[in-house]
Coordinates of C-alpha atoms and ligand atoms in Angstrom, one line a residue:
M1304 CA -88.1 -12.6 26.2
K1305 CA -84.4 -12.4 27.1
S1306 CA -83.1 -15.5 28.9
T1307 CA -81.6 -15.2 32.3
F1308 CA -79.1 -16.9 34.6
D1309 CA -79.1 -17.5 38.3
V1310 CA -76.6 -15.8 40.7
C1311 CA -76.2 -18.0 43.8
N1312 CA -74.8 -17.5 47.3
P1313 CA -71.9 -20.0 47.5
A1314 CA -72.4 -20.4 51.2
T1315 CA -75.9 -21.7 50.9
G1316 CA -76.5 -22.4 47.2
Q1317 CA -79.5 -20.2 47.3
V1318 CA -80.4 -18.1 44.2
I1319 CA -79.9 -14.4 45.0
E1320 CA -81.0 -12.9 41.7
R1321 CA -81.6 -13.6 38.1
V1322 CA -79.6 -11.6 35.6
I1323 CA -80.2 -11.2 31.9
D1324 CA -77.8 -13.4 30.0
G1325 CA -75.9 -11.2 27.5
T1326 CA -75.7 -12.5 23.9
V1327 CA -73.2 -11.8 21.1
E1328 CA -75.8 -9.3 19.8
D1329 CA -75.8 -7.5 23.1
A1330 CA -72.0 -7.5 23.1
V1331 CA -71.8 -5.9 19.7
W1332 CA -74.5 -3.4 20.7
A1333 CA -72.5 -2.5 23.9
V1334 CA -69.4 -1.8 21.8
D1335 CA -71.4 0.4 19.4
A1336 CA -72.7 2.3 22.4
A1337 CA -69.2 2.7 23.8
A1338 CA -67.9 3.8 20.4
A1339 CA -70.7 6.4 20.1
A1340 CA -70.0 7.8 23.5
F1341 CA -66.2 7.8 23.0
P1342 CA -65.7 11.2 21.2
G1343 CA -67.8 13.1 23.7
W1344 CA -66.1 11.5 26.7
A1345 CA -62.6 11.9 25.3
A1346 CA -63.3 15.6 24.6
T1347 CA -64.7 16.1 28.1
P1348 CA -62.1 18.3 30.0
A1349 CA -59.9 16.2 32.3
R1350 CA -61.1 18.2 35.3
A1351 CA -64.7 17.3 34.6
R1352 CA -63.8 13.6 34.2
S1353 CA -61.8 13.8 37.4
D1354 CA -64.7 15.3 39.4
I1355 CA -67.0 12.5 38.2
L1356 CA -64.5 9.8 39.3
R1357 CA -64.1 11.5 42.6
R1358 CA -67.8 11.4 43.0
C1359 CA -67.8 7.7 42.3
H1360 CA -65.4 7.3 45.2
E1361 CA -67.7 9.2 47.5
L1362 CA -70.8 7.3 46.4
M1363 CA -69.1 4.0 46.9
L1364 CA -68.2 4.9 50.5
R1365 CA -71.7 6.2 51.0
D1366 CA -73.1 2.9 49.9
A1367 CA -70.3 0.8 51.5
D1368 CA -72.6 -1.3 53.6
V1369 CA -74.9 -2.2 50.7
L1370 CA -72.0 -3.0 48.4
A1371 CA -70.2 -5.1 51.0
A1372 CA -73.3 -7.1 51.7
L1373 CA -73.7 -7.7 47.9
I1374 CA -70.1 -8.7 47.5
S1375 CA -70.2 -11.2 50.4
T1376 CA -73.6 -12.6 49.2
E1377 CA -72.5 -13.4 45.7
N1378 CA -68.8 -14.1 46.3
G1379 CA -69.1 -15.6 49.8
K1380 CA -66.2 -13.7 51.5
S1381 CA -66.7 -12.5 55.0
I1382 CA -68.3 -9.1 55.6
V1383 CA -65.0 -7.8 57.0
D1384 CA -63.1 -8.8 53.8
A1385 CA -66.0 -7.4 51.7
R1386 CA -65.9 -4.0 53.5
A1387 CA -62.1 -3.9 53.0
E1388 CA -62.7 -4.6 49.3
V1389 CA -65.2 -1.7 48.9
V1390 CA -62.7 0.7 50.4
Y1391 CA -59.9 -0.6 48.2
A1392 CA -62.1 -0.5 45.1
A1393 CA -63.3 3.0 45.8
E1394 CA -59.8 4.2 46.2
F1395 CA -59.1 3.4 42.5
Y1396 CA -61.7 6.0 41.6
R1397 CA -60.1 8.6 43.9
W1398 CA -56.6 7.7 42.7
F1399 CA -57.5 7.9 39.0
S1400 CA -59.5 11.1 39.6
E1401 CA -56.2 12.5 40.6
E1402 CA -54.3 11.0 37.7
A1403 CA -56.9 12.2 35.2
V1404 CA -55.7 15.8 35.5
R1405 CA -51.9 15.0 35.5
G1406 CA -51.8 14.5 31.7
E1407 CA -48.2 15.0 30.9
G1408 CA -46.1 15.1 27.7
S1409 CA -42.8 16.4 26.6
Y1410 CA -41.1 18.8 24.3
S1411 CA -37.6 18.3 22.9
E1412 CA -35.4 19.4 20.1
A1413 CA -34.0 16.9 17.6
P1414 CA -30.3 16.4 18.1
A1415 CA -29.6 17.7 14.5
G1416 CA -31.5 20.9 15.4
G1417 CA -34.4 22.5 13.6
V1418 CA -37.1 19.9 14.3
K1419 CA -39.0 19.9 17.6
T1420 CA -40.7 16.8 19.0
L1421 CA -43.9 17.1 21.0
V1422 CA -45.0 14.0 22.9
T1423 CA -48.5 13.6 24.2
H1424 CA -50.8 10.7 25.4
V1425 CA -54.2 10.1 23.9
P1426 CA -57.0 7.6 24.9
V1427 CA -56.6 4.3 23.2
G1428 CA -60.4 4.1 22.4
V1429 CA -63.0 1.6 23.4
A1430 CA -61.6 -0.8 26.0
A1431 CA -63.0 -4.4 26.6
L1432 CA -62.6 -5.3 30.3
I1433 CA -63.0 -8.9 31.6
T1434 CA -63.0 -9.4 35.4
P1435 CA -62.9 -12.4 37.7
W1436 CA -65.2 -13.3 40.7
N1437 CA -62.7 -13.1 43.5
F1438 CA -62.8 -9.3 43.9
P1439 CA -66.0 -8.3 42.1
A1440 CA -65.7 -4.6 42.9
A1441 CA -62.0 -4.0 43.0
M1442 CA -61.1 -5.8 39.7
A1443 CA -63.8 -3.8 37.9
A1444 CA -62.8 -0.5 39.6
R1445 CA -59.1 -1.1 38.8
K1446 CA -59.9 -1.2 35.1
V1447 CA -62.9 1.1 34.7
A1448 CA -61.4 4.0 36.7
P1449 CA -58.1 4.4 34.7
A1450 CA -59.9 3.8 31.4
L1451 CA -62.4 6.7 32.2
A1452 CA -59.6 8.8 33.5
A1453 CA -57.7 8.4 30.3
G1454 CA -60.9 9.3 28.2
C1455 CA -61.7 5.8 27.1
T1456 CA -65.2 4.3 27.1
V1457 CA -65.6 0.7 28.1
V1458 CA -67.5 -2.6 27.8
L1459 CA -67.2 -4.7 30.9
K1460 CA -67.9 -8.4 31.3
P1461 CA -68.0 -9.4 35.0
A1462 CA -67.6 -13.0 36.0
E1463 CA -70.8 -14.9 35.7
E1464 CA -70.5 -15.9 39.4
T1465 CA -70.5 -12.3 40.5
P1466 CA -72.2 -9.9 38.1
L1467 CA -74.3 -8.0 40.7
T1468 CA -71.5 -6.0 42.2
A1469 CA -70.5 -4.8 38.8
L1470 CA -74.1 -3.8 38.0
A1471 CA -74.3 -1.9 41.3
L1472 CA -71.1 0.0 40.4
G1473 CA -72.7 0.8 37.1
R1474 CA -75.6 2.5 38.8
I1475 CA -73.2 4.4 41.1
M1476 CA -71.2 5.6 38.0
L1477 CA -74.4 6.8 36.3
E1478 CA -75.4 8.7 39.5
A1479 CA -71.9 10.2 39.7
G1480 CA -72.3 11.6 36.2
V1481 CA -70.6 9.1 33.9
P1482 CA -72.5 9.6 30.7
P1483 CA -74.8 6.8 29.3
G1484 CA -72.8 4.7 26.9
A1485 CA -69.4 5.4 28.5
V1486 CA -69.6 2.2 30.6
N1487 CA -71.5 -0.8 29.3
I1488 CA -71.8 -3.9 31.4
V1489 CA -72.6 -7.3 29.8
P1490 CA -73.2 -10.2 32.3
T1491 CA -73.2 -13.4 30.4
T1492 CA -72.8 -17.2 30.6
S1493 CA -71.3 -17.1 27.1
A1494 CA -67.9 -15.6 28.0
P1495 CA -65.9 -17.0 25.1
A1496 CA -68.5 -15.9 22.5
V1497 CA -69.0 -12.4 24.0
V1498 CA -65.3 -11.7 24.4
S1499 CA -64.5 -13.1 20.9
A1500 CA -67.1 -10.7 19.5
W1501 CA -65.4 -7.8 21.3
L1502 CA -61.9 -8.8 20.1
A1503 CA -63.3 -9.1 16.5
H1504 CA -65.1 -5.7 16.6
D1505 CA -63.1 -3.0 14.8
R1506 CA -63.9 -0.4 17.4
V1507 CA -62.3 -2.3 20.3
R1508 CA -58.7 -1.1 20.6
K1509 CA -57.9 -2.5 24.0
I1510 CA -58.4 -5.6 26.2
S1511 CA -57.7 -5.7 29.9
F1512 CA -58.2 -9.2 31.4
T1513 CA -57.8 -10.5 34.9
G1514 CA -58.2 -14.2 35.4
S1515 CA -56.5 -17.5 34.8
T1516 CA -53.3 -17.9 32.8
G1517 CA -54.9 -20.4 30.4
V1518 CA -57.7 -18.0 29.4
G1519 CA -55.3 -15.1 29.2
R1520 CA -53.2 -17.0 26.8
A1521 CA -56.2 -17.8 24.6
L1522 CA -57.3 -14.2 24.6
L1523 CA -53.8 -13.0 23.7
R1524 CA -54.0 -15.3 20.7
Q1525 CA -57.3 -13.8 19.6
A1526 CA -56.0 -10.3 20.3
A1527 CA -53.2 -11.0 17.8
D1528 CA -55.7 -11.2 14.9
R1529 CA -56.4 -7.4 15.1
I1530 CA -53.2 -6.5 17.1
V1531 CA -55.4 -5.3 20.0
N1532 CA -53.5 -3.7 22.8
A1533 CA -53.5 -6.2 25.7
S1534 CA -53.0 -6.0 29.5
M1535 CA -53.1 -9.3 31.4
E1536 CA -53.3 -9.9 35.1
L1537 CA -53.0 -13.7 35.3
G1538 CA -52.3 -16.4 37.9
G1539 CA -49.8 -16.3 40.8
N1540 CA -48.0 -18.8 43.0
A1541 CA -46.6 -16.5 45.7
P1542 CA -43.8 -17.8 48.0
F1543 CA -43.8 -16.5 51.6
V1544 CA -40.3 -16.7 53.0
I1545 CA -39.4 -16.5 56.7
T1546 CA -35.8 -16.2 57.7
A1547 CA -34.1 -17.4 60.9
D1548 CA -34.2 -14.0 62.6
A1549 CA -37.7 -12.9 61.4
D1550 CA -40.3 -11.6 63.9
V1551 CA -42.4 -14.8 64.1
D1552 CA -45.5 -13.1 65.5
A1553 CA -45.4 -10.5 62.7
A1554 CA -44.9 -13.3 60.2
V1555 CA -47.9 -15.2 61.5
A1556 CA -50.1 -12.0 61.3
G1557 CA -48.9 -11.5 57.8
A1558 CA -49.4 -15.1 56.9
M1559 CA -53.0 -15.0 58.1
I1560 CA -53.8 -12.1 55.7
A1561 CA -51.7 -13.4 52.8
K1562 CA -53.3 -16.9 53.1
F1563 CA -56.8 -16.6 54.4
R1564 CA -58.2 -13.3 53.1
G1565 CA -61.0 -14.3 50.7
S1566 CA -60.5 -18.0 51.6
G1567 CA -57.1 -17.9 49.8
Q1568 CA -58.8 -17.0 46.5
A1569 CA -56.5 -14.2 45.5
C1570 CA -53.9 -14.3 42.8
T1571 CA -51.5 -12.7 45.3
A1572 CA -52.3 -15.3 48.0
A1573 CA -49.3 -16.9 49.6
N1574 CA -49.2 -20.3 48.0
R1575 CA -46.1 -21.8 49.6
F1576 CA -44.5 -21.0 53.0
Y1577 CA -40.7 -21.4 53.1
V1578 CA -39.8 -21.3 56.8
H1579 CA -36.2 -21.4 58.1
A1580 CA -35.5 -24.5 60.2
D1581 CA -34.5 -22.4 63.2
V1582 CA -38.0 -20.9 63.6
V1583 CA -40.3 -23.5 62.0
D1584 CA -41.5 -25.0 65.2
E1585 CA -42.4 -21.7 66.8
F1586 CA -44.0 -20.5 63.5
L1587 CA -46.0 -23.7 63.1
E1588 CA -47.3 -23.6 66.6
K1589 CA -48.4 -19.9 66.5
F1590 CA -49.7 -20.2 62.9
G1591 CA -51.6 -23.4 63.9
N1592 CA -53.1 -21.7 66.9
A1593 CA -54.3 -18.8 64.8
V1594 CA -55.7 -21.1 62.2
M1595 CA -57.6 -23.2 64.8
A1596 CA -59.1 -19.9 66.2
L1597 CA -60.4 -18.9 62.7
R1598 CA -64.2 -18.8 62.5
V1599 CA -65.3 -20.3 59.2
G1600 CA -68.9 -19.7 58.1
P1601 CA -71.3 -17.9 55.8
S1602 CA -71.0 -14.1 55.5
S1603 CA -74.5 -13.8 57.1
D1604 CA -72.6 -14.6 60.4
P1605 CA -71.0 -11.2 61.1
E1606 CA -68.3 -13.0 63.2
S1607 CA -67.2 -15.2 60.3
Q1608 CA -63.7 -14.6 59.1
V1609 CA -63.4 -17.2 56.3
G1610 CA -66.1 -17.9 53.9
P1611 CA -66.8 -20.7 51.4
V1612 CA -64.9 -21.3 48.2
I1613 CA -66.6 -20.2 45.0
S1614 CA -67.9 -23.4 43.5
S1615 CA -68.1 -27.2 44.0
R1616 CA -65.5 -27.5 41.2
A1617 CA -63.1 -25.3 43.2
L1618 CA -63.8 -27.4 46.3
A1619 CA -63.0 -30.7 44.5
R1620 CA -59.8 -29.2 43.0
I1621 CA -58.5 -28.1 46.4
T1622 CA -59.4 -31.5 48.0
A1623 CA -57.5 -33.3 45.2
L1624 CA -54.5 -31.1 45.6
V1625 CA -54.3 -31.8 49.3
E1626 CA -54.8 -35.5 48.8
A1627 CA -52.0 -35.5 46.2
A1628 CA -49.7 -33.7 48.7
I1629 CA -50.4 -36.3 51.4
A1630 CA -49.6 -39.0 48.9
D1631 CA -46.3 -37.2 48.2
G1632 CA -45.5 -37.4 52.0
A1633 CA -47.0 -34.2 53.4
R1634 CA -49.0 -34.3 56.7
I1635 CA -51.9 -32.2 57.9
A1636 CA -50.5 -30.4 61.0
F1637 CA -53.6 -28.3 61.7
Q1638 CA -57.1 -28.2 60.3
G1639 CA -59.9 -25.9 61.3
K1640 CA -63.6 -26.6 61.6
I1641 CA -66.3 -25.9 59.0
P1642 CA -70.1 -25.7 59.0
N1643 CA -72.0 -28.9 58.0
S1644 CA -73.2 -27.6 54.7
G1645 CA -72.0 -25.2 52.0
L1646 CA -68.9 -25.0 49.9
F1647 CA -66.4 -24.8 52.7
Y1648 CA -62.9 -26.1 52.9
P1649 CA -61.3 -26.1 56.3
P1650 CA -58.2 -23.9 56.8
T1651 CA -55.4 -26.4 56.6
L1652 CA -51.6 -26.3 57.4
L1653 CA -49.6 -29.0 55.6
V1654 CA -46.1 -29.9 56.8
N1655 CA -43.3 -32.2 55.5
V1656 CA -44.1 -30.9 52.0
P1657 CA -41.3 -32.0 49.7
F1658 CA -39.7 -29.4 47.4
G1659 CA -41.1 -31.2 44.3
A1660 CA -44.7 -31.6 45.4
Q1661 CA -47.5 -30.6 42.9
I1662 CA -49.1 -28.3 45.5
L1663 CA -46.0 -26.1 45.4
S1664 CA -46.2 -25.6 41.6
E1665 CA -50.0 -25.1 41.2
E1666 CA -52.1 -22.1 42.3
I1667 CA -54.1 -23.5 45.2
F1668 CA -56.8 -20.7 45.4
G1669 CA -58.0 -22.0 48.7
P1670 CA -57.4 -21.9 52.4
V1671 CA -54.5 -24.4 52.4
A1672 CA -50.9 -23.5 53.5
P1673 CA -48.1 -25.9 52.5
I1674 CA -45.1 -25.4 54.8
V1675 CA -41.6 -26.2 53.6
T1676 CA -38.6 -26.0 55.9
W1677 CA -35.3 -24.6 54.5
T1678 CA -31.8 -24.1 55.6
D1679 CA -29.9 -23.5 52.3
E1680 CA -31.0 -20.1 50.9
S1681 CA -30.0 -20.9 47.3
A1682 CA -32.0 -24.2 47.3
M1683 CA -35.0 -22.4 48.8
L1684 CA -34.8 -19.7 46.1
A1685 CA -34.5 -22.3 43.4
S1686 CA -37.7 -23.9 44.6
A1687 CA -39.4 -20.6 45.1
N1688 CA -38.7 -19.7 41.5
N1689 CA -39.5 -23.1 40.1
T1690 CA -42.9 -22.0 38.7
E1691 CA -44.3 -20.4 35.5
F1692 CA -45.8 -17.7 37.6
G1693 CA -44.2 -14.5 38.9
L1694 CA -46.9 -12.3 40.5
A1695 CA -46.2 -11.7 44.1
G1696 CA -43.8 -12.9 46.9
Y1697 CA -43.4 -12.1 50.6
V1698 CA -40.3 -12.0 52.8
Y1699 CA -40.2 -11.7 56.6
A1700 CA -36.6 -11.1 57.9
G1701 CA -35.1 -9.4 60.9
R1702 CA -32.7 -7.4 58.8
L1703 CA -34.0 -5.3 55.9
Q1704 CA -30.9 -6.0 53.9
D1705 CA -31.7 -9.8 54.1
A1706 CA -35.3 -9.2 53.1
L1707 CA -34.3 -7.1 50.1
R1708 CA -31.5 -9.5 49.0
I1709 CA -34.0 -12.4 49.0
G1710 CA -36.7 -10.2 47.5
E1711 CA -34.4 -9.3 44.6
Q1712 CA -33.9 -12.9 43.8
I1713 CA -37.6 -13.9 43.7
A1714 CA -38.8 -13.5 40.1
V1715 CA -42.0 -11.6 40.7
G1716 CA -43.6 -8.2 40.0
M1717 CA -44.4 -7.4 43.7
V1718 CA -42.6 -8.3 46.9
G1719 CA -44.2 -7.7 50.3
I1720 CA -41.5 -7.1 52.9
N1721 CA -42.5 -7.8 56.5
R1722 CA -46.2 -7.4 55.4
G1723 CA -48.7 -9.9 54.0
I1724 CA -50.3 -7.6 51.5
V1725 CA -48.9 -6.0 48.4
S1726 CA -52.0 -4.4 46.7
D1727 CA -52.3 -0.7 46.9
P1728 CA -54.1 1.5 44.3
A1729 CA -51.0 3.8 44.4
A1730 CA -48.5 1.0 43.6
P1731 CA -48.2 -0.7 40.2
F1732 CA -49.8 -4.1 40.4
G1733 CA -48.7 -6.8 38.0
G1734 CA -46.5 -9.8 37.3
V1735 CA -43.6 -11.2 35.3
K1736 CA -43.3 -14.5 33.5
Q1737 CA -46.7 -16.1 32.8
S1738 CA -48.4 -13.9 35.5
G1739 CA -49.1 -11.2 33.0
I1740 CA -48.3 -8.2 30.9
G1741 CA -48.7 -4.6 32.1
R1742 CA -49.5 -2.9 35.4
E1743 CA -52.7 -1.7 37.0
G1744 CA -53.1 1.1 39.5
A1745 CA -50.5 3.8 40.2
H1746 CA -49.2 6.2 37.6
E1747 CA -48.6 3.2 35.2
G1748 CA -52.3 2.3 35.4
I1749 CA -53.6 5.1 33.2
R1750 CA -50.9 4.5 30.6
E1751 CA -52.4 1.1 29.8
Y1752 CA -55.4 3.1 28.3
Q1753 CA -53.3 5.6 26.4
E1754 CA -51.3 5.7 23.2
T1755 CA -48.3 7.9 22.9
R1756 CA -48.6 10.4 20.1
V1757 CA -45.7 12.4 18.6
Y1758 CA -45.8 15.6 16.7
S1759 CA -42.6 16.1 14.8
V1760 CA -42.6 19.9 14.0
D1761 CA -40.5 22.0 11.8
W1762 CA -41.4 25.5 12.9
A1763 CA -38.2 27.2 11.7
Ligands
ADP1325 P1 -61.3 -18.2 37.3 O1 -60.6 -19.6 37.2 O2 -60.7 -17.3 38.3 O3 -62.8 -18.2 37.2 P2 -61.2 -17.5 34.5 O4 -60.0 -17.1 33.7 O5 -61.9 -18.7 34.1 O6 -60.7 -17.5 36.0 O7 -62.3 -16.3 34.5 C1 -61.9 -14.9 34.5 C2 -62.9 -14.2 33.6 O8 -62.7 -14.7 32.3 C3 -64.4 -14.4 33.9 O9 -65.0 -13.1 33.6 C4 -64.8 -15.4 32.9 O10 -66.1 -15.4 32.6 C5 -63.9 -15.1 31.7 N1 -63.6 -16.2 30.8 C6 -63.5 -17.5 31.1 N2 -63.2 -18.2 30.0 C7 -63.2 -17.4 29.0 C8 -62.9 -17.5 27.6 N3 -62.7 -18.6 27.0 N4 -63.0 -16.4 26.8 C9 -63.2 -15.2 27.4 N5 -63.5 -15.0 28.7 C10 -63.4 -16.1 29.5

């Protein structure tokens, strides 16, 4: 008998499903299956791979309601957020169905003459993919789709909080025509052992990880033992800057998305609001009104806009961060209402947050918005950049040149200008500093699963 683990709804604590708990033996078996499927999949014509990926996109949209319900049940996010995630996740399959057939290379002559150089891109091999719980469909799709497009086969370990969505995607991929063995999903409560076994397996040539910086660092150390090609999407601490002449209504609309989507549990979530003194009163009042109007509740309530946080540990961490900020001199300006039970944290706006406060340097990963007032641009930028992270940033300004000037000086991989969202399957997603290595999505995304191969040819 295989042992199982429970998957729970974070809004109610109820067990939704029991899932087989993958062991190290299962993990090795999964790599062996992926390795056996690799030559056939890599040799499948790009057009055939592309058609299958395109079919995955269509099937995800066909099943959008079922997938959205599953995401919101195991992750807790509102049904509106879950539906948006399904569409976003499906788009990775469509985008990479298009990239699959754009295999490009080059031909050149050596400067000294005679020798010709042919450059091509080949699949890296079996890829190990590790995903978090905050976007159970999108984080899997963003890795699996480019890997399959490139001709790689994969082993995937979803987060133990949210394995059901990944398993549902697995069924969709089989239905779409992905051959058995090309995608192997191993839910487990033994993440360190399973992933270590993958990194030690001589057929694994690639790791793509999305999760916390601490775990990413540990996996990079392990990847060093066998020089495994590594892509890392790690933590963020996005500043959200509002200038004196920004459109405040637009900034509030963007702030609501950047802060409260998925209860603030996104690595691109706005973590710190830097609002110019000239507009801080207007912004605070309008942001506060919007926050007080938010409906917080379980995803079973179709009107709910903000769901629970993922775990009691997350709830305790957010509570402690807010308490520490208050001890540092911050004040709660607005705080929404929450249901009587479940892992809910009320949407909260903090003001009077001093530049050095702990809450400005740590990833909050919850529905709390610390607001800092600024007048001096260079002091504001110094504070915005005073973090080990560099994933995303946001700037709202009346004049595009101001937005771009400020955007240029924030050390991040992605800047939202006059919008509260940066993620797009067609745009390279990734960070600088300790937010990661590599890019996902876009043209760059498929490259993460390819090696460059050169033929140096003397055909004189
Ligand atoms: P979060 O704090 O968002 O849960 P984690 O980095 O802990 O982020 O988790 C992201 C993914 O990494 C999940 O799939 C989790 O199971 C996995 N994971 C966590 N710890 C380890 C570890 N030591 N080794 C390998 N994978 C891990």
